[in-house]
Amino acid sequence: MQVQQVTKESKVQDSQLENRARLLVKCPDKPGIVSVLSTFLYKHNANIIESSQYSSDPENGKFFIRLEFHCDNLQEKRPQMEKEFAQIAWDYNMSYNIFYRNQRQRTAIYVSKELHCLLELLWAWQNGDLDTDIAVVISNHEEARSIVESHGIPFHYLPANKDIRKEVEAQQIQLMEEYNVDVLILARYMQILTPDFVNHFENRIINIHHSFLPAFIGANPYDRAHKRGVKLIGATSHYVTNDLDEGPIIEQDVERVDHRDDVPTLKKIGSQIERRVLAKAVKWHLENRIIVEGNKTIVFH
Amino acid sequence: MQVQQVTKESKVQDSQLENRARLLVKCPDKPGIVSVLSTFLYKHNANIIESSQYSSDPENGKFFIRLEFHCDNLQEKRPQMEKEFAQIAWDYNMSYNIFYRNQRQRTAIYVSKELHCLLELLWAWQNGDLDTDIAVVISNHEEARSIVESHGIPFHYLPANKDIRKEVEAQQIQLMEEYNVDVLILARYMQILTPDFVNHFENRIINIHHSFLPAFIGANPYDRAHKRGVKLIGATSHYVTNDLDEGPIIEQDVERVDHRDDVPTLKKIGSQIERRVLAKAVKWHLENRIIVEGNKTIVFH
Amino acid sequence: MQVQQVTKESKVQDSQLENRARLLVKCPDKPGIVSVLSTFLYKHNANIIESSQYSSDPENGKFFIRLEFHCDNLQEKRPQMEKEFAQIAWDYNMSYNIFYRNQRQRTAIYVSKELHCLLELLWAWQNGDLDTDIAVVISNHEEARSIVESHGIPFHYLPANKDIRKEVEAQQIQLMEEYNVDVLILARYMQILTPDFVNHFENRIINIHHSFLPAFIGANPYDRAHKRGVKLIGATSHYVTNDLDEGPIIEQDVERVDHRDDVPTLKKIGSQIERRVLAKAVKWHLENRIIVEGNKTIVFH
Amino acid sequence: MQVQQVTKESKVQDSQLENRARLLVKCPDKPGIVSVLSTFLYKHNANIIESSQYSSDPENGKFFIRLEFHCDNLQEKRPQMEKEFAQIAWDYNMSYNIFYRNQRQRTAIYVSKELHCLLELLWAWQNGDLDTDIAVVISNHEEARSIVESHGIPFHYLPANKDIRKEVEAQQIQLMEEYNVDVLILARYMQILTPDFVNHFENRIINIHHSFLPAFIGANPYDRAHKRGVKLIGATSHYVTNDLDEGPIIEQDVERVDHRDDVPTLKKIGSQIERRVLAKAVKWHLENRIIVEGNKTIVFH
């Protein structure tokens, strides 16, 4: 089976990726920031492809910007540009991050028994919607092995439970290092993570929770939604922090349900929401569209 | 100003209303119920206009049905039909309710300073969407007086706060009796009601809560939604019980928001959701489409 | 690869399927129909599991009903019940259809190069959402072969174009007979069908059109949507008739787009709509929830 | 009746409006545009409050930007800034428009017998959502007079039909001039406009069409939607051009319907869509968020 042969589309030709980068900046808001950033890029003959910005408060707030630019011979110019930009950042108290498009992010997907979110990510990835290398899939069950391996992706079975959590997480961290992973996706991975593990990958673990947070934090949200008699059910993708289901929300969506829908039906409807919400959140993360600020996200669609 | 002149449409001609009724039944599920109900109606030459039913569990559950029927000379036949049906109900352990369409329900609207839900109800009512007589509007502020009185509807200003709650509620109950009110609509009425008041109007008080319950129960939901960084905000219409914001949910809806939306913007977006959710819930209640079962609703759309 | 092992859920236990059936009826509306139908079922100790009905016009119209019932020893009783029901149908001028749940419908999927709709159907099928045997996949390209065969489903490559249409369709009809197919699903099959072929499978061919019909009938709807500058794009699933894209609509949905979305992006967004709209339409068809009346559908959700 | 007393909120204090402006620019895309614009603003101590941009094609396309900025003493600096900017625009082949926030746009609303869109605009306006002076309401019927005049807005009854179109339009143009009107809103105004009239107000007439364009162009869209059996109905707000219902689309939305909904019900559901779609389109126009390019709109939400 060679599903990978499905053509991968991309707006940017591969040969041009080395001349593309994204600059993310956050700093105290004051006049002149856009001027200095755009003038810097112009001086280096970089053309702005996409630009999004946000001021948290016009008077006395913070300024956030995401710039994607094209620059011929970017790899040659890169050291000089980085040096100059470091000085600008210093002058304007900027925190910043430059993502070069030729350095594709590497993903690990964590999954348990329910495979719908994993399958959606594989589908989106084959379809060219997720600009990433899926480096490895980790699971505490064997259900996903055949589908994962049929895509040529390494699969690691690591049993997990409360008693062996520490040892398993140590193995997982080692695997993440071996596979050089940038971002971890919990695609219905039904295990609690320890604070140590979470801290190790701050703002780099994306979870899908099967409720419209902050409703139904914790276990069995569909059962509780059924009991409460809600008329919409939802799903929430968020970065994992050490407060359960309280991390910065990336994306949410809902579907209408009614009194006829029992818990298994809610789960089926919910699985449709989960897979599309998680796929969007992962896509935006990989496109560097998300800035975490406090416990909230700024998402530059 | 004569807004009332806006034509009131209705699918049923007024002269035909006296021959229309709705029968709501709940009982233990067993074979033959639909047969006995439909045969009863057929025997009396009643034609079923609309029928909706629901079994909570095919094996061992409860059965719910809503039948709207037309019957020539219904008012004459009514005593005999009611007598016969009482026997059927006895035999099948049915709880039931017959609503005659020529007896229009009477509504009281409670409102505070924010008028968008009140205005929507008035608009829907003028438009012929709410089959009710709006008997009276009660408010603890004067903001709504001119618009209410311009529609020819009595307006009562009753100041309300924690200290005088008991006396005020006594006055309100008296007014509800004077105006012969069937259903109370809290259209952003920002006062807590006592258990006595709530019990007095069980399953007859409809509230609009400005969040997607059970998220953000209680005060200031928009501020808390903003702080949590949710990507959708919502509103919930429910029957009022003595558990704050925990009553049976009738309808909910949401709108998409993002990081740029401050609290006043959330309130503006939210007010659009509130008014349409409340208007739907009130419409369904007036059309006898809602059965409360435990702490949940069955809504026969 | 053994994706088929993913557990297939169903509300009805397999052993009970032989005691389940669905009765669909259409007839001139008049009093007593529900009574006669429900009394017939009751007499045979059949319990109504789900019931939906619709009158096209209370005064002088047509009546439609779908009843799902459980009846112990249904297979034994079947000849007698069918005989009795034939008489009722005669008396009331009913057209009717009885679908026995133990006779699973057989599906053929037609696909060309774009596989997203096929993949969705396979996913839903594995997930237990489509109560069918996928008998065969037909394609005028080879792209789908490996994924189809990895599911253990026969795949037939039949090249197709204007010049050889007649011959190809003859082969297709023969294959449909060999595989004993009940319903044909065009999952982005990019070939025009001849009137002969369409007539051969009346109301049994389900298509997905990549626009919100009746907007953008015909070829290249995404290009034309882009040119027109619409703010929502859609997809439509319908039964195929001999009027191009004019058959009875089963389901439609839309997604929001904006000025930044070029044609390839519209196609990507659209493919998400297409797959979920087609999957719903197929599910409802297999559950016998659709009645075609004139050029419209009644869908009993 | 004094509905106007409902508090008008606004994010910008009235005293600050004189220091606020919006700059809209379109020009051939090339590197350095953002740099020159932001540097120009910075030099004049203007702070960018909101910025949105779009490039129609990164390689060889057009560039569009909307900048809202705050500048102390803007009214004093204005002549010098406008002079300098004219030179920049010349150098970069820019078309541009500067909107000063202290110059509130003036609106005329055209309406016939159905008032729901008018009522929504009045509601939104009272609620502070529409930054405009409603200068006058024009109608070919008397239905709207009392509600309009109760808001203190002049109402003009101008009978209109095919035979007297020319004379009536002459009167209307004169009224638009007398009332100094910037934008005309057709809030379900059921009259065809002549090319002369339309040309007179190019890109300044906003219409609401009661279908999801380009489906059901022309008359009686709800009847035709019912006949076609669509599963969603919609509404479209667009600028009026001399091609009927073919002008640049500003906003569209839809609602789900089903086989039970007759034409009057479709109209009721549709009226809800119409009023919210028109209100959004008008709001965005008044906030100068819309750029018309060819027959399409760029809307900077």
JSON list of N, CA and C in Angstrom, two decimals, chain D residues 228-284:
[
{"chain": "D", "resi": 228, "resn": "ARG", "atom": "N", "xyz": [-37.25, 23.89, -5.74]},
{"chain": "D", "resi": 228, "resn": "ARG", "atom": "CA", "xyz": [-36.04, 23.11, -6.01]},
{"chain": "D", "resi": 228, "resn": "ARG", "atom": "C", "xyz": [-35.72, 22.14, -4.88]},
{"chain": "D", "resi": 229, "resn": "GLY", "atom": "N", "xyz": [-36.31, 22.38, -3.72]},
{"chain": "D", "resi": 229, "resn": "GLY", "atom": "CA", "xyz": [-36.05, 21.47, -2.60]},
{"chain": "D", "resi": 229, "resn": "GLY", "atom": "C", "xyz": [-34.67, 21.60, -1.99]},
{"chain": "D", "resi": 230, "resn": "VAL", "atom": "N", "xyz": [-34.15, 22.83, -1.91]},
{"chain": "D", "resi": 230, "resn": "VAL", "atom": "CA", "xyz": [-32.83, 23.02, -1.28]},
{"chain": "D", "resi": 230, "resn": "VAL", "atom": "C", "xyz": [-32.93, 22.76, 0.22]},
{"chain": "D", "resi": 231, "resn": "LYS", "atom": "N", "xyz": [-31.80, 22.43, 0.81]},
{"chain": "D", "resi": 231, "resn": "LYS", "atom": "CA", "xyz": [-31.76, 22.09, 2.24]},
{"chain": "D", "resi": 231, "resn": "LYS", "atom": "C", "xyz": [-31.20, 23.24, 3.07]},
{"chain": "D", "resi": 232, "resn": "LEU", "atom": "N", "xyz": [-30.74, 24.29, 2.40]},
{"chain": "D", "resi": 232, "resn": "LEU", "atom": "CA", "xyz": [-30.31, 25.51, 3.08]},
{"chain": "D", "resi": 232, "resn": "LEU", "atom": "C", "xyz": [-30.87, 26.69, 2.28]},
{"chain": "D", "resi": 233, "resn": "ILE", "atom": "N", "xyz": [-31.34, 27.72, 2.96]},
{"chain": "D", "resi": 233, "resn": "ILE", "atom": "CA", "xyz": [-31.67, 28.95, 2.24]},
{"chain": "D", "resi": 233, "resn": "ILE", "atom": "C", "xyz": [-30.75, 30.05, 2.75]},
{"chain": "D", "resi": 234, "resn": "GLY", "atom": "N", "xyz": [-30.60, 31.10, 1.95]},
{"chain": "D", "resi": 234, "resn": "GLY", "atom": "CA", "xyz": [-29.62, 32.11, 2.31]},
{"chain": "D", "resi": 234, "resn": "GLY", "atom": "C", "xyz": [-30.03, 33.51, 1.93]},
{"chain": "D", "resi": 235, "resn": "ALA", "atom": "N", "xyz": [-29.15, 34.44, 2.26]},
{"chain": "D", "resi": 235, "resn": "ALA", "atom": "CA", "xyz": [-29.32, 35.83, 1.86]},
{"chain": "D", "resi": 235, "resn": "ALA", "atom": "C", "xyz": [-27.95, 36.39, 1.53]},
{"chain": "D", "resi": 236, "resn": "THR", "atom": "N", "xyz": [-27.93, 37.40, 0.68]},
{"chain": "D", "resi": 236, "resn": "THR", "atom": "CA", "xyz": [-26.69, 37.96, 0.16]},
{"chain": "D", "resi": 236, "resn": "THR", "atom": "C", "xyz": [-26.77, 39.48, 0.17]},
{"chain": "D", "resi": 237, "resn": "SER", "atom": "N", "xyz": [-25.79, 40.12, 0.76]},
{"chain": "D", "resi": 237, "resn": "SER", "atom": "CA", "xyz": [-25.72, 41.57, 0.66]},
{"chain": "D", "resi": 237, "resn": "SER", "atom": "C", "xyz": [-24.62, 41.93, -0.33]},
{"chain": "D", "resi": 238, "resn": "HIS", "atom": "N", "xyz": [-24.94, 42.85, -1.24]},
{"chain": "D", "resi": 238, "resn": "HIS", "atom": "CA", "xyz": [-23.99, 43.18, -2.29]},
{"chain": "D", "resi": 238, "resn": "HIS", "atom": "C", "xyz": [-24.15, 44.64, -2.72]},
{"chain": "D", "resi": 239, "resn": "TYR", "atom": "N", "xyz": [-23.10, 45.17, -3.32]},
{"chain": "D", "resi": 239, "resn": "TYR", "atom": "CA", "xyz": [-23.23, 46.49, -3.94]},
{"chain": "D", "resi": 239, "resn": "TYR", "atom": "C", "xyz": [-24.04, 46.34, -5.22]},
{"chain": "D", "resi": 240, "resn": "VAL", "atom": "N", "xyz": [-24.87, 47.34, -5.48]},
{"chain": "D", "resi": 240, "resn": "VAL", "atom": "CA", "xyz": [-25.72, 47.29, -6.65]},
{"chain": "D", "resi": 240, "resn": "VAL", "atom": "C", "xyz": [-24.95, 47.78, -7.88]},
{"chain": "D", "resi": 241, "resn": "THR", "atom": "N", "xyz": [-25.01, 46.96, -8.93]},
{"chain": "D", "resi": 241, "resn": "THR", "atom": "CA", "xyz": [-24.49, 47.37, -10.23]},
{"chain": "D", "resi": 241, "resn": "THR", "atom": "C", "xyz": [-25.62, 47.24, -11.23]},
{"chain": "D", "resi": 242, "resn": "ASN", "atom": "N", "xyz": [-25.33, 47.48, -12.49]},
{"chain": "D", "resi": 242, "resn": "ASN", "atom": "CA", "xyz": [-26.40, 47.41, -13.47]},
{"chain": "D", "resi": 242, "resn": "ASN", "atom": "C", "xyz": [-26.66, 46.01, -14.01]},
{"chain": "D", "resi": 243, "resn": "ASP", "atom": "N", "xyz": [-25.95, 45.02, -13.48]},
{"chain": "D", "resi": 243, "resn": "ASP", "atom": "CA", "xyz": [-26.31, 43.63, -13.74]},
{"chain": "D", "resi": 243, "resn": "ASP", "atom": "C", "xyz": [-27.09, 43.13, -12.54]},
{"chain": "D", "resi": 244, "resn": "LEU", "atom": "N", "xyz": [-28.35, 42.80, -12.77]},
{"chain": "D", "resi": 244, "resn": "LEU", "atom": "CA", "xyz": [-29.26, 42.45, -11.67]},
{"chain": "D", "resi": 244, "resn": "LEU", "atom": "C", "xyz": [-28.68, 41.35, -10.78]},
{"chain": "D", "resi": 245, "resn": "ASP", "atom": "N", "xyz": [-28.52, 41.66, -9.49]},
{"chain": "D", "resi": 245, "resn": "ASP", "atom": "CA", "xyz": [-28.05, 40.68, -8.49]},
{"chain": "D", "resi": 245, "resn": "ASP", "atom": "C", "xyz": [-26.67, 40.13, -8.81]},
{"chain": "D", "resi": 246, "resn": "GLU", "atom": "N", "xyz": [-25.91, 40.90, -9.61]},
{"chain": "D", "resi": 246, "resn": "GLU", "atom": "CA", "xyz": [-24.57, 40.43, -9.99]},
{"chain": "D", "resi": 246, "resn": "GLU", "atom": "C", "xyz": [-23.46, 41.30, -9.42]},
{"chain": "D", "resi": 247, "resn": "GLY", "atom": "N", "xyz": [-23.81, 42.27, -8.57]},
{"chain": "D", "resi": 247, "resn": "GLY", "atom": "CA", "xyz": [-22.81, 43.17, -8.03]},
{"chain": "D", "resi": 247, "resn": "GLY", "atom": "C", "xyz": [-21.90, 42.49, -7.02]},
{"chain": "D", "resi": 248, "resn": "PRO", "atom": "N", "xyz": [-20.83, 43.17, -6.62]},
{"chain": "D", "resi": 248, "resn": "PRO", "atom": "CA", "xyz": [-19.84, 42.59, -5.70]},
{"chain": "D", "resi": 248, "resn": "PRO", "atom": "C", "xyz": [-20.48, 42.17, -4.38]},
{"chain": "D", "resi": 249, "resn": "ILE", "atom": "N", "xyz": [-20.29, 40.92, -4.02]},
{"chain": "D", "resi": 249, "resn": "ILE", "atom": "CA", "xyz": [-20.88, 40.36, -2.80]},
{"chain": "D", "resi": 249, "resn": "ILE", "atom": "C", "xyz": [-20.09, 40.82, -1.58]},
{"chain": "D", "resi": 250, "resn": "ILE", "atom": "N", "xyz": [-20.82, 41.32, -0.58]},
{"chain": "D", "resi": 250, "resn": "ILE", "atom": "CA", "xyz": [-20.18, 41.74, 0.67]},
{"chain": "D", "resi": 250, "resn": "ILE", "atom": "C", "xyz": [-20.27, 40.64, 1.72]},
{"chain": "D", "resi": 251, "resn": "GLU", "atom": "N", "xyz": [-21.45, 40.06, 1.87]},
{"chain": "D", "resi": 251, "resn": "GLU", "atom": "CA", "xyz": [-21.64, 39.05, 2.91]},
{"chain": "D", "resi": 251, "resn": "GLU", "atom": "C", "xyz": [-22.80, 38.14, 2.54]},
{"chain": "D", "resi": 252, "resn": "GLN", "atom": "N", "xyz": [-22.70, 36.89, 2.98]},
{"chain": "D", "resi": 252, "resn": "GLN", "atom": "CA", "xyz": [-23.75, 35.90, 2.75]},
{"chain": "D", "resi": 252, "resn": "GLN", "atom": "C", "xyz": [-23.88, 35.03, 3.98]},
{"chain": "D", "resi": 253, "resn": "ASP", "atom": "N", "xyz": [-25.05, 34.50, 4.17]},
{"chain": "D", "resi": 253, "resn": "ASP", "atom": "CA", "xyz": [-25.22, 33.50, 5.22]},
{"chain": "D", "resi": 253, "resn": "ASP", "atom": "C", "xyz": [-26.40, 32.60, 4.86]},
{"chain": "D", "resi": 254, "resn": "VAL", "atom": "N", "xyz": [-26.52, 31.49, 5.56]},
{"chain": "D", "resi": 254, "resn": "VAL", "atom": "CA", "xyz": [-27.57, 30.50, 5.28]},
{"chain": "D", "resi": 254, "resn": "VAL", "atom": "C", "xyz": [-28.16, 29.96, 6.59]},
{"chain": "D", "resi": 255, "resn": "GLU", "atom": "N", "xyz": [-29.32, 29.34, 6.46]},
{"chain": "D", "resi": 255, "resn": "GLU", "atom": "CA", "xyz": [-29.93, 28.58, 7.56]},
{"chain": "D", "resi": 255, "resn": "GLU", "atom": "C", "xyz": [-30.44, 27.26, 6.98]},
{"chain": "D", "resi": 256, "resn": "ARG", "atom": "N", "xyz": [-30.49, 26.26, 7.83]},
{"chain": "D", "resi": 256, "resn": "ARG", "atom": "CA", "xyz": [-30.96, 24.94, 7.43]},
{"chain": "D", "resi": 256, "resn": "ARG", "atom": "C", "xyz": [-32.49, 24.92, 7.37]},
{"chain": "D", "resi": 257, "resn": "VAL", "atom": "N", "xyz": [-33.03, 24.33, 6.34]},
{"chain": "D", "resi": 257, "resn": "VAL", "atom": "CA", "xyz": [-34.49, 24.13, 6.25]},
{"chain": "D", "resi": 257, "resn": "VAL", "atom": "C", "xyz": [-34.72, 22.66, 5.89]},
{"chain": "D", "resi": 258, "resn": "ASP", "atom": "N", "xyz": [-35.99, 22.22, 5.94]},
{"chain": "D", "resi": 258, "resn": "ASP", "atom": "CA", "xyz": [-36.25, 20.86, 5.49]},
{"chain": "D", "resi": 258, "resn": "ASP", "atom": "C", "xyz": [-37.58, 20.76, 4.76]},
{"chain": "D", "resi": 259, "resn": "HIS", "atom": "N", "xyz": [-37.96, 19.53, 4.42]},
{"chain": "D", "resi": 259, "resn": "HIS", "atom": "CA", "xyz": [-39.13, 19.33, 3.57]},
{"chain": "D", "resi": 259, "resn": "HIS", "atom": "C", "xyz": [-40.42, 19.86, 4.19]},
{"chain": "D", "resi": 260, "resn": "ARG", "atom": "N", "xyz": [-40.45, 20.03, 5.52]},
{"chain": "D", "resi": 260, "resn": "ARG", "atom": "CA", "xyz": [-41.68, 20.50, 6.16]},
{"chain": "D", "resi": 260, "resn": "ARG", "atom": "C", "xyz": [-41.90, 21.99, 5.98]},
{"chain": "D", "resi": 261, "resn": "ASP", "atom": "N", "xyz": [-40.86, 22.72, 5.60]},
{"chain": "D", "resi": 261, "resn": "ASP", "atom": "CA", "xyz": [-40.97, 24.18, 5.55]},
{"chain": "D", "resi": 261, "resn": "ASP", "atom": "C", "xyz": [-41.63, 24.63, 4.25]},
{"chain": "D", "resi": 262, "resn": "ASP", "atom": "N", "xyz": [-42.82, 25.21, 4.37]},
{"chain": "D", "resi": 262, "resn": "ASP", "atom": "CA", "xyz": [-43.50, 25.75, 3.19]},
{"chain": "D", "resi": 262, "resn": "ASP", "atom": "C", "xyz": [-42.95, 27.15, 2.89]},
{"chain": "D", "resi": 263, "resn": "VAL", "atom": "N", "xyz": [-43.45, 27.75, 1.82]},
{"chain": "D", "resi": 263, "resn": "VAL", "atom": "CA", "xyz": [-42.89, 29.04, 1.40]},
{"chain": "D", "resi": 263, "resn": "VAL", "atom": "C", "xyz": [-43.00, 30.11, 2.49]},
{"chain": "D", "resi": 264, "resn": "PRO", "atom": "N", "xyz": [-44.16, 30.27, 3.16]},
{"chain": "D", "resi": 264, "resn": "PRO", "atom": "CA", "xyz": [-44.20, 31.29, 4.22]},
{"chain": "D", "resi": 264, "resn": "PRO", "atom": "C", "xyz": [-43.18, 31.03, 5.33]},
{"chain": "D", "resi": 265, "resn": "THR", "atom": "N", "xyz": [-42.93, 29.78, 5.65]},
{"chain": "D", "resi": 265, "resn": "THR", "atom": "CA", "xyz": [-41.93, 29.47, 6.66]},
{"chain": "D", "resi": 265, "resn": "THR", "atom": "C", "xyz": [-40.53, 29.81, 6.15]},
{"chain": "D", "resi": 266, "resn": "LEU", "atom": "N", "xyz": [-40.26, 29.48, 4.89]},
{"chain": "D", "resi": 266, "resn": "LEU", "atom": "CA", "xyz": [-38.96, 29.87, 4.32]},
{"chain": "D", "resi": 266, "resn": "LEU", "atom": "C", "xyz": [-38.78, 31.38, 4.41]},
{"chain": "D", "resi": 267, "resn": "LYS", "atom": "N", "xyz": [-39.84, 32.12, 4.14]},
{"chain": "D", "resi": 267, "resn": "LYS", "atom": "CA", "xyz": [-39.74, 33.59, 4.22]},
{"chain": "D", "resi": 267, "resn": "LYS", "atom": "C", "xyz": [-39.43, 34.05, 5.63]},
{"chain": "D", "resi": 268, "resn": "LYS", "atom": "N", "xyz": [-40.05, 33.43, 6.60]},
{"chain": "D", "resi": 268, "resn": "LYS", "atom": "CA", "xyz": [-39.79, 33.80, 8.00]},
{"chain": "D", "resi": 268, "resn": "LYS", "atom": "C", "xyz": [-38.35, 33.49, 8.39]},
{"chain": "D", "resi": 269, "resn": "ILE", "atom": "N", "xyz": [-37.90, 32.30, 8.06]},
{"chain": "D", "resi": 269, "resn": "ILE", "atom": "CA", "xyz": [-36.52, 31.92, 8.36]},
{"chain": "D", "resi": 269, "resn": "ILE", "atom": "C", "xyz": [-35.56, 32.83, 7.60]},
{"chain": "D", "resi": 270, "resn": "GLY", "atom": "N", "xyz": [-35.90, 33.06, 6.33]},
{"chain": "D", "resi": 270, "resn": "GLY", "atom": "CA", "xyz": [-35.06, 33.92, 5.50]},
{"chain": "D", "resi": 270, "resn": "GLY", "atom": "C", "xyz": [-34.96, 35.34, 6.03]},
{"chain": "D", "resi": 271, "resn": "SER", "atom": "N", "xyz": [-36.05, 35.84, 6.58]},
{"chain": "D", "resi": 271, "resn": "SER", "atom": "CA", "xyz": [-36.02, 37.22, 7.06]},
{"chain": "D", "resi": 271, "resn": "SER", "atom": "C", "xyz": [-35.01, 37.37, 8.20]},
{"chain": "D", "resi": 272, "resn": "GLN", "atom": "N", "xyz": [-34.82, 36.32, 8.97]},
{"chain": "D", "resi": 272, "resn": "GLN", "atom": "CA", "xyz": [-33.79, 36.35, 10.02]},
{"chain": "D", "resi": 272, "resn": "GLN", "atom": "C", "xyz": [-32.39, 36.44, 9.41]},
{"chain": "D", "resi": 273, "resn": "ILE", "atom": "N", "xyz": [-32.19, 35.72, 8.32]},
{"chain": "D", "resi": 273, "resn": "ILE", "atom": "CA", "xyz": [-30.87, 35.76, 7.68]},
{"chain": "D", "resi": 273, "resn": "ILE", "atom": "C", "xyz": [-30.65, 37.14, 7.05]},
{"chain": "D", "resi": 274, "resn": "GLU", "atom": "N", "xyz": [-31.68, 37.60, 6.32]},
{"chain": "D", "resi": 274, "resn": "GLU", "atom": "CA", "xyz": [-31.57, 38.88, 5.65]},
{"chain": "D", "resi": 274, "resn": "GLU", "atom": "C", "xyz": [-31.15, 40.00, 6.59]},
{"chain": "D", "resi": 275, "resn": "ARG", "atom": "N", "xyz": [-31.84, 40.07, 7.73]},
{"chain": "D", "resi": 275, "resn": "ARG", "atom": "CA", "xyz": [-31.57, 41.22, 8.59]},
{"chain": "D", "resi": 275, "resn": "ARG", "atom": "C", "xyz": [-30.16, 41.18, 9.18]},
{"chain": "D", "resi": 276, "resn": "ARG", "atom": "N", "xyz": [-29.66, 39.96, 9.52]},
{"chain": "D", "resi": 276, "resn": "ARG", "atom": "CA", "xyz": [-28.31, 39.96, 10.10]},
{"chain": "D", "resi": 276, "resn": "ARG", "atom": "C", "xyz": [-27.23, 40.15, 9.03]},
{"chain": "D", "resi": 277, "resn": "VAL", "atom": "N", "xyz": [-27.48, 39.62, 7.82]},
{"chain": "D", "resi": 277, "resn": "VAL", "atom": "CA", "xyz": [-26.49, 39.79, 6.76]},
{"chain": "D", "resi": 277, "resn": "VAL", "atom": "C", "xyz": [-26.40, 41.25, 6.33]},
{"chain": "D", "resi": 278, "resn": "LEU", "atom": "N", "xyz": [-27.54, 41.91, 6.18]},
{"chain": "D", "resi": 278, "resn": "LEU", "atom": "CA", "xyz": [-27.52, 43.32, 5.78]},
{"chain": "D", "resi": 278, "resn": "LEU", "atom": "C", "xyz": [-26.86, 44.17, 6.86]},
{"chain": "D", "resi": 279, "resn": "ALA", "atom": "N", "xyz": [-27.19, 43.91, 8.13]},
{"chain": "D", "resi": 279, "resn": "ALA", "atom": "CA", "xyz": [-26.62, 44.71, 9.21]},
{"chain": "D", "resi": 279, "resn": "ALA", "atom": "C", "xyz": [-25.10, 44.59, 9.24]},
{"chain": "D", "resi": 280, "resn": "LYS", "atom": "N", "xyz": [-24.58, 43.38, 9.00]},
{"chain": "D", "resi": 280, "resn": "LYS", "atom": "CA", "xyz": [-23.13, 43.21, 8.96]},
{"chain": "D", "resi": 280, "resn": "LYS", "atom": "C", "xyz": [-22.51, 43.98, 7.80]},
{"chain": "D", "resi": 281, "resn": "ALA", "atom": "N", "xyz": [-23.12, 43.85, 6.63]},
{"chain": "D", "resi": 281, "resn": "ALA", "atom": "CA", "xyz": [-22.56, 44.51, 5.45]},
{"chain": "D", "resi": 281, "resn": "ALA", "atom": "C", "xyz": [-22.53, 46.03, 5.64]},
{"chain": "D", "resi": 282, "resn": "VAL", "atom": "N", "xyz": [-23.60, 46.57, 6.20]},
{"chain": "D", "resi": 282, "resn": "VAL", "atom": "CA", "xyz": [-23.66, 48.02, 6.41]},
{"chain": "D", "resi": 282, "resn": "VAL", "atom": "C", "xyz": [-22.61, 48.45, 7.43]},
{"chain": "D", "resi": 283, "resn": "LYS", "atom": "N", "xyz": [-22.49, 47.66, 8.50]},
{"chain": "D", "resi": 283, "resn": "LYS", "atom": "CA", "xyz": [-21.48, 47.97, 9.54]},
{"chain": "D", "resi": 283, "resn": "LYS", "atom": "C", "xyz": [-20.08, 48.03, 8.93]},
{"chain": "D", "resi": 284, "resn": "TRP", "atom": "N", "xyz": [-19.75, 47.02, 8.12]},
{"chain": "D", "resi": 284, "resn": "TRP", "atom": "CA", "xyz": [-18.41, 46.96, 7.54]},
{"chain": "D", "resi": 284, "resn": "TRP", "atom": "C", "xyz": [-18.19, 48.11, 6.56]}
]
